[in-house]
Amino acid sequence: MQFRDVQAFSANVAYLMSIGTSGDPTEFRIYKTEDGGATWTIQFENQNVNAFLRRLCLWTPHRGIAHSDSVNGVFPDLRTTDGTTWQYISNNMPAALPGENLLCVEWDLRHNTRWKERVDL
């Protein structure tokens, strides 16, 4: 299993996103720890065989999104508003253009200034 992203909010609370390696779409998962990594809870397990989760973005320990490449003209993105459950938000997203996917660019936002950190091609 490979891990695509980690977001930590304290010494105890962090999220981890796996992408798997076997081709099994359920290996795309979102985990959360609240005890410094001693235990991890699976919060989301993908069932969409064509989805490819690329990025996990959380603004607080309770609010965030997970972004995927497009599937059949939509982005099967997820969000959490409670830090526990994840819901699809595809109905709230614009339609994807043919072949449109996500280029992972890491940005750091500080004091309303956007700083580019790196590009994952």
Backbone as a chain_set.jsonl record, in Angstrom:
{"seq": "MQFRDVQAFSANVAYLMSIGTSGDPTEFRIYKTEDGGATWTIQFENQNVNAFLRRLCLWTPHRGIAHSDSVNGVFPDLRTTDGTTWQYISNNMPAALPGENLLCVEWDLRHNTRWKERVDL", "coords": {"N": [[0.839, -1.178, 0.0], [0.475, 2.24, -0.781], [0.968, 5.577, 0.336], [-0.562, 8.616, -0.243], [-1.007, 11.128, 0.854], [-0.712, 13.121, 3.817], [-2.103, 14.761, 6.598], [-1.594, 16.63, 9.354], [-2.736, 17.794, 12.508], [-2.135, 18.085, 15.12], [-0.092, 16.712, 17.75], [-1.517, 14.475, 18.214], [-3.739, 14.224, 16.399], [-4.323, 13.298, 13.089], [-4.673, 12.838, 9.522], [-4.593, 10.365, 6.941], [-4.061, 9.387, 3.617], [-4.439, 6.666, 1.539], [-3.355, 5.03, -1.5], [-3.005, 2.536, -2.473], [-1.666, -0.402, -4.211], [-2.293, -2.668, -5.567], [-4.267, -2.522, -7.474], [-6.788, -2.851, -6.6], [-9.671, -1.096, -6.048], [-10.646, -0.492, -3.498], [-8.49, -0.039, -1.928], [-7.957, 2.615, -1.964], [-8.137, 4.772, 0.476], [-9.179, 6.688, 3.374], [-7.748, 7.474, 6.376], [-7.837, 8.079, 9.932], [-6.192, 9.245, 12.835], [-6.381, 9.665, 16.342], [-4.798, 9.409, 18.432], [-2.09, 9.929, 18.217], [-1.122, 8.185, 16.251], [-1.043, 5.623, 17.241], [-3.296, 4.059, 16.847], [-5.345, 3.658, 13.936], [-8.23, 4.683, 12.229], [-10.339, 3.594, 9.642], [-11.912, 5.841, 7.67], [-13.017, 6.268, 5.192], [-13.587, 4.194, 2.404], [-12.906, 3.508, -0.831], [-15.194, 2.695, -3.47], [-15.512, 3.095, -6.109], [-14.46, 1.979, -9.09], [-13.005, 3.354, -11.012], [-12.048, 5.668, -9.906], [-9.428, 7.845, -8.806], [-7.947, 8.885, -6.19], [-6.237, 11.806, -5.446], [-5.48, 13.948, -3.828], [-5.595, 15.245, -0.554], [-7.121, 17.642, 1.319], [-7.356, 19.537, 4.079], [-8.878, 21.985, 6.096], [-9.401, 22.41, 8.72], [-9.386, 20.314, 11.685], [-11.813, 19.147, 11.267], [-12.969, 19.764, 8.821], [-12.769, 19.31, 5.353], [-11.58, 18.249, 2.038], [-11.313, 15.574, -0.382], [-9.718, 14.989, -3.387], [-10.255, 13.703, -6.658], [-9.206, 12.301, -9.825], [-11.087, 12.828, -12.865], [-14.082, 10.943, -13.562], [-15.984, 9.484, -15.925], [-16.855, 12.047, -16.778], [-17.28, 13.469, -14.432], [-16.041, 14.743, -11.282], [-15.339, 12.66, -8.727], [-15.303, 13.769, -6.013], [-14.81, 14.162, -2.449], [-16.068, 15.2, 0.775], [-15.631, 16.22, 4.19], [-17.395, 17.359, 6.98], [-17.424, 17.041, 9.582], [-15.219, 15.728, 10.446], [-15.304, 13.008, 10.642], [-17.099, 11.521, 8.963], [-17.376, 11.019, 5.415], [-18.609, 12.441, 2.454], [-19.778, 12.184, -0.926], [-19.361, 14.855, -3.228], [-19.902, 15.346, -5.831], [-22.173, 16.247, -7.219], [-22.13, 18.923, -6.714], [-20.076, 19.922, -8.115], [-18.443, 21.342, -11.032], [-18.881, 20.006, -14.349], [-16.48, 17.714, -15.649], [-14.039, 18.336, -18.16], [-13.468, 16.585, -21.276], [-11.144, 14.035, -20.684], [-9.999, 15.444, -18.603], [-8.008, 15.826, -15.745], [-6.453, 15.854, -12.499], [-3.734, 17.887, -11.741], [-1.354, 17.576, -9.419], [-0.53, 20.022, -7.338], [1.187, 21.453, -4.79], [0.303, 23.844, -2.51], [0.869, 26.483, -0.264], [-0.9, 28.334, 1.985], [-0.638, 31.381, 3.426], [-1.438, 34.084, 5.342], [-3.168, 35.157, 3.358], [-1.571, 34.866, 1.112], [-0.366, 32.981, -1.546], [1.843, 30.305, -1.805], [3.88, 28.428, -3.854], [4.892, 25.12, -3.454], [5.731, 22.574, -4.511], [5.596, 20.478, -7.448], [3.853, 17.602, -8.402], [4.289, 15.427, -10.803]], "CA": [[0.0, 0.0, 0.0], [1.19, 3.507, -0.824], [0.248, 6.681, 0.949], [-0.487, 9.784, -1.106], [-1.07, 12.412, 1.55], [-0.912, 13.135, 5.263], [-2.418, 16.076, 7.144], [-1.55, 16.556, 10.817], [-3.23, 18.994, 13.18], [-1.522, 18.137, 16.45], [0.683, 15.5, 18.015], [-2.456, 13.35, 18.302], [-4.736, 14.133, 15.328], [-3.818, 13.35, 11.709], [-5.353, 12.075, 8.484], [-3.688, 9.708, 6.012], [-4.766, 8.886, 2.449], [-3.712, 5.607, 0.833], [-3.771, 4.814, -2.875], [-2.884, 1.125, -2.818], [-0.765, -0.793, -5.299], [-2.743, -3.921, -6.18], [-5.319, -2.301, -8.452], [-8.061, -2.966, -5.898], [-10.089, 0.284, -5.757], [-10.924, -0.27, -2.078], [-7.259, 0.378, -1.245], [-8.018, 4.071, -1.836], [-8.793, 4.943, 1.776], [-8.824, 7.804, 4.242], [-7.609, 7.046, 7.763], [-7.648, 9.141, 10.92], [-5.731, 8.877, 14.169], [-6.598, 10.662, 17.394], [-3.915, 9.034, 19.537], [-0.696, 10.039, 17.791], [-0.729, 7.116, 15.347], [-1.087, 4.294, 17.87], [-4.352, 3.363, 16.117], [-5.891, 4.384, 12.787], [-9.585, 4.29, 11.865], [-10.693, 3.838, 8.243], [-13.103, 6.692, 7.575], [-13.579, 6.133, 3.854], [-13.01, 3.148, 1.565], [-13.426, 3.729, -2.173], [-15.877, 1.63, -4.187], [-15.557, 3.489, -7.512], [-13.298, 1.311, -9.687], [-12.25, 4.26, -11.875], [-11.589, 6.844, -9.175], [-8.037, 7.88, -8.375], [-7.807, 9.986, -5.244], [-4.904, 12.395, -5.575], [-5.124, 15.0, -2.882], [-6.376, 15.43, 0.656], [-6.955, 19.037, 1.756], [-8.174, 19.827, 5.257], [-8.681, 23.33, 6.621], [-9.45, 22.246, 10.17], [-9.486, 18.879, 11.972], [-13.174, 18.664, 11.011], [-13.467, 20.18, 7.506], [-11.815, 19.133, 4.275], [-11.992, 17.546, 0.834], [-10.393, 14.667, -1.064], [-9.942, 15.235, -4.807], [-9.956, 12.586, -7.552], [-9.294, 12.528, -11.255], [-12.465, 12.71, -13.34], [-14.614, 9.635, -13.931], [-17.204, 9.638, -16.728], [-17.276, 13.436, -16.867], [-17.462, 14.122, -13.124], [-14.996, 14.547, -10.285], [-15.944, 12.024, -7.56], [-14.658, 14.341, -4.836], [-15.428, 13.905, -1.149], [-15.828, 16.21, 1.809], [-16.06, 15.97, 5.556], [-17.729, 18.57, 7.729], [-17.406, 16.679, 10.995], [-13.972, 15.037, 10.753], [-15.571, 11.589, 10.859], [-17.737, 10.916, 7.796], [-17.051, 11.618, 4.124], [-19.703, 12.357, 1.498], [-19.468, 12.621, -2.289], [-19.87, 16.188, -3.55], [-19.875, 15.439, -7.291], [-23.306, 17.03, -7.697], [-21.829, 20.335, -6.498], [-18.866, 20.238, -8.882], [-18.666, 21.498, -12.471], [-18.554, 18.823, -15.149], [-15.094, 17.635, -16.11], [-13.822, 18.353, -19.605], [-12.956, 15.27, -21.718], [-9.759, 13.743, -20.317], [-9.5, 16.346, -17.569], [-7.559, 15.207, -14.508], [-5.854, 16.776, -11.548], [-2.292, 18.02, -11.594], [-1.154, 17.834, -7.994], [0.366, 21.122, -6.998], [1.065, 21.752, -3.375], [0.342, 25.269, -2.215], [0.81, 26.844, 1.141], [-1.586, 29.612, 2.134], [-0.294, 32.1, 4.657], [-1.77, 35.51, 5.324], [-3.751, 35.441, 2.044], [-0.559, 34.761, 0.07], [-0.229, 31.596, -1.989], [3.235, 29.963, -2.087], [3.995, 27.129, -4.491], [5.929, 24.332, -2.807], [6.287, 21.614, -5.462], [4.63, 19.908, -8.391], [3.959, 16.159, -8.5], [3.842, 15.088, -12.16]], "C": [[0.885, 1.242, 0.0], [0.318, 4.593, -0.216], [0.511, 7.944, 0.141], [-0.359, 11.074, -0.306], [-1.236, 12.185, 3.042], [-1.172, 14.579, 5.68], [-2.464, 15.929, 8.663], [-1.998, 17.884, 11.41], [-2.67, 19.15, 14.585], [-0.674, 16.885, 16.601], [-0.215, 14.271, 18.042], [-3.319, 13.147, 17.068], [-4.086, 14.291, 13.956], [-4.699, 12.494, 10.806], [-4.303, 11.522, 7.53], [-4.52, 9.18, 4.848], [-3.901, 7.862, 1.733], [-4.235, 5.488, -0.587], [-3.629, 3.357, -3.287], [-1.904, 0.875, -3.945], [-1.28, -1.996, -6.072], [-3.741, -3.737, -7.311], [-6.708, -2.458, -7.854], [-8.523, -1.561, -5.515], [-10.385, 0.543, -4.288], [-9.672, 0.079, -1.294], [-7.118, 1.898, -1.207], [-8.829, 4.356, -0.576], [-8.346, 6.233, 2.447], [-8.858, 7.277, 5.668], [-7.497, 8.269, 8.666], [-7.13, 8.533, 12.217], [-6.05, 10.017, 15.127], [-5.745, 10.355, 18.615], [-2.449, 9.0, 19.097], [-0.207, 8.908, 16.915], [-0.713, 5.738, 15.962], [-2.161, 3.434, 17.202], [-4.864, 4.274, 15.008], [-7.261, 3.809, 12.468], [-9.8, 4.573, 10.383], [-11.987, 4.636, 8.232], [-13.783, 6.576, 6.225], [-12.836, 5.036, 3.117], [-13.679, 3.228, 0.199], [-14.11, 2.488, -2.737], [-15.951, 1.911, -5.687], [-14.303, 2.962, -8.208], [-12.446, 2.241, -10.547], [-11.7, 5.481, -11.16], [-10.11, 6.708, -8.82], [-7.88, 9.102, -7.487], [-6.376, 10.498, -5.273], [-4.518, 13.31, -4.434], [-6.111, 15.063, -1.736], [-6.086, 16.842, 1.157], [-7.903, 19.293, 2.916], [-7.83, 21.21, 5.778], [-8.676, 23.331, 8.138], [-9.471, 20.749, 10.443], [-10.859, 18.29, 11.626], [-13.687, 18.974, 9.611], [-12.392, 19.997, 6.439], [-12.411, 18.406, 3.09], [-10.907, 16.566, 0.408], [-10.733, 14.777, -2.544], [-9.464, 14.052, -5.632], [-9.862, 13.08, -8.986], [-10.744, 12.327, -11.682], [-12.805, 11.269, -13.72], [-15.928, 9.886, -14.668], [-17.752, 11.068, -16.687], [-17.541, 14.139, -15.549], [-16.24, 13.865, -12.253], [-15.644, 13.915, -9.053], [-15.266, 12.467, -6.257], [-15.488, 14.093, -3.586], [-15.227, 15.097, -0.243], [-16.243, 15.652, 3.158], [-16.349, 17.32, 6.199], [-17.738, 18.3, 9.226], [-16.122, 15.95, 11.404], [-14.134, 13.545, 10.963], [-16.121, 10.901, 9.618], [-17.395, 11.711, 6.543], [-18.212, 11.382, 3.174], [-19.202, 12.798, 0.125], [-20.094, 13.99, -2.525], [-19.886, 16.412, -5.065], [-20.997, 16.298, -7.829], [-23.077, 18.531, -7.549], [-20.628, 20.811, -7.314], [-19.227, 20.495, -10.343], [-18.295, 20.201, -13.194], [-17.094, 18.876, -15.574], [-15.058, 17.708, -17.632], [-13.302, 16.978, -20.027], [-11.471, 15.107, -21.389], [-9.187, 14.608, -19.222], [-9.172, 15.577, -16.292], [-6.875, 16.259, -13.659], [-4.341, 16.735, -11.64], [-2.06, 18.406, -10.144], [-0.099, 18.908, -7.786], [0.142, 21.428, -5.531], [1.26, 23.242, -3.156], [0.261, 25.463, -0.712], [0.163, 28.217, 1.217], [-1.235, 30.219, 3.477], [-0.627, 33.565, 4.467], [-2.259, 35.955, 3.951], [-2.728, 35.481, 0.914], [-0.374, 33.297, -0.267], [1.219, 31.345, -2.399], [3.27, 28.568, -2.69], [5.157, 26.376, -3.862], [6.553, 23.324, -3.762], [5.184, 21.104, -6.372], [4.91, 18.42, -8.484], [3.422, 15.765, -9.872], [3.78, 13.598, -12.352]], "O": [[1.906, 1.294, 0.686], [-0.91, 4.524, -0.255], [1.66, 8.296, -0.126], [0.319, 12.008, -0.735], [-1.821, 11.192, 3.475], [-0.536, 15.505, 5.175], [-3.287, 15.181, 9.192], [-1.685, 18.954, 10.888], [-2.73, 20.233, 15.166], [-0.559, 16.09, 15.667], [0.268, 13.147, 17.908], [-3.611, 12.005, 16.714], [-3.395, 15.274, 13.689], [-5.372, 11.565, 11.254], [-3.252, 12.131, 7.332], [-5.576, 8.585, 5.066], [-2.764, 8.153, 1.361], [-5.394, 5.797, -0.863], [-4.095, 2.981, -4.362], [-1.38, 1.807, -4.555], [-0.749, -2.312, -7.136], [-4.035, -4.687, -8.036], [-7.704, -2.22, -8.537], [-7.845, -0.889, -4.738], [-10.376, 1.698, -3.863], [-9.76, 0.452, -0.124], [-6.257, 2.42, -0.499], [-10.05, 4.2, -0.561], [-7.293, 6.79, 2.137], [-9.856, 6.712, 6.115], [-7.113, 9.351, 8.223], [-7.563, 7.462, 12.642], [-5.992, 11.189, 14.756], [-5.924, 10.94, 19.684], [-1.672, 8.156, 19.544], [1.0, 8.679, 16.829], [-0.4, 4.765, 15.275], [-1.971, 2.233, 17.011], [-4.824, 5.499, 15.124], [-7.437, 2.591, 12.439], [-9.482, 5.664, 9.91], [-13.022, 4.178, 8.717], [-14.995, 6.766, 6.121], [-11.611, 4.948, 3.189], [-14.89, 3.035, 0.088], [-13.66, 1.365, -2.51], [-16.403, 1.061, -6.454], [-13.202, 3.446, -7.945], [-11.276, 1.947, -10.788], [-10.955, 6.257, -11.757], [-9.611, 5.611, -8.569], [-7.702, 10.218, -7.974], [-5.424, 9.729, -5.143], [-3.337, 13.431, -4.11], [-7.32, 14.948, -1.935], [-4.93, 17.193, 1.393], [-9.122, 19.268, 2.744], [-6.66, 21.574, 5.891], [-8.017, 24.162, 8.764], [-9.566, 19.971, 9.494], [-11.047, 17.075, 11.685], [-14.755, 18.487, 9.241], [-11.261, 20.46, 6.59], [-13.572, 17.998, 3.108], [-9.742, 16.703, 0.782], [-11.9, 14.671, -2.922], [-8.416, 13.467, -5.356], [-10.376, 14.147, -9.321], [-11.535, 11.73, -10.952], [-11.946, 10.492, -14.136], [-16.871, 10.434, -14.098], [-18.961, 11.274, -16.575], [-17.982, 15.288, -15.542], [-15.503, 12.9, -12.457], [-16.436, 14.58, -8.385], [-14.731, 11.65, -5.507], [-16.693, 13.849, -3.651], [-14.327, 15.91, -0.459], [-17.076, 14.752, 3.26], [-15.63, 18.295, 5.98], [-18.015, 19.187, 10.034], [-15.954, 15.594, 12.571], [-13.202, 12.879, 11.414], [-15.663, 9.817, 9.256], [-17.156, 12.917, 6.602], [-18.741, 10.274, 3.088], [-18.329, 13.659, 0.013], [-21.211, 14.258, -2.082], [-19.884, 17.555, -5.522], [-20.798, 17.017, -8.809], [-23.76, 19.327, -8.193], [-20.217, 21.967, -7.211], [-20.201, 19.936, -10.848], [-17.494, 19.408, -12.7], [-16.545, 19.949, -15.828], [-15.952, 17.197, -18.306], [-12.74, 16.267, -19.194], [-10.647, 15.939, -21.769], [-7.994, 14.518, -18.933], [-9.976, 14.772, -15.822], [-6.74, 17.414, -14.064], [-3.741, 15.661, -11.619], [-2.524, 19.454, -9.695], [1.087, 18.692, -8.04], [-0.991, 21.638, -5.098], [2.265, 23.819, -3.572], [-0.358, 24.674, 0.001], [0.631, 29.161, 0.58], [-1.503, 29.639, 4.529], [-0.146, 34.205, 3.532], [-1.834, 36.989, 3.435], [-2.991, 36.069, -0.135], [-0.24, 32.462, 0.627], [1.768, 32.067, -3.231], [2.746, 27.625, -2.099], [6.262, 26.904, -3.745], [7.778, 23.218, -3.825], [3.997, 21.278, -6.098], [6.062, 18.01, -8.628], [2.209, 15.771, -10.077], [3.424, 13.129, -13.433]]}, "num_chains": 1, "name": "protein.A"}
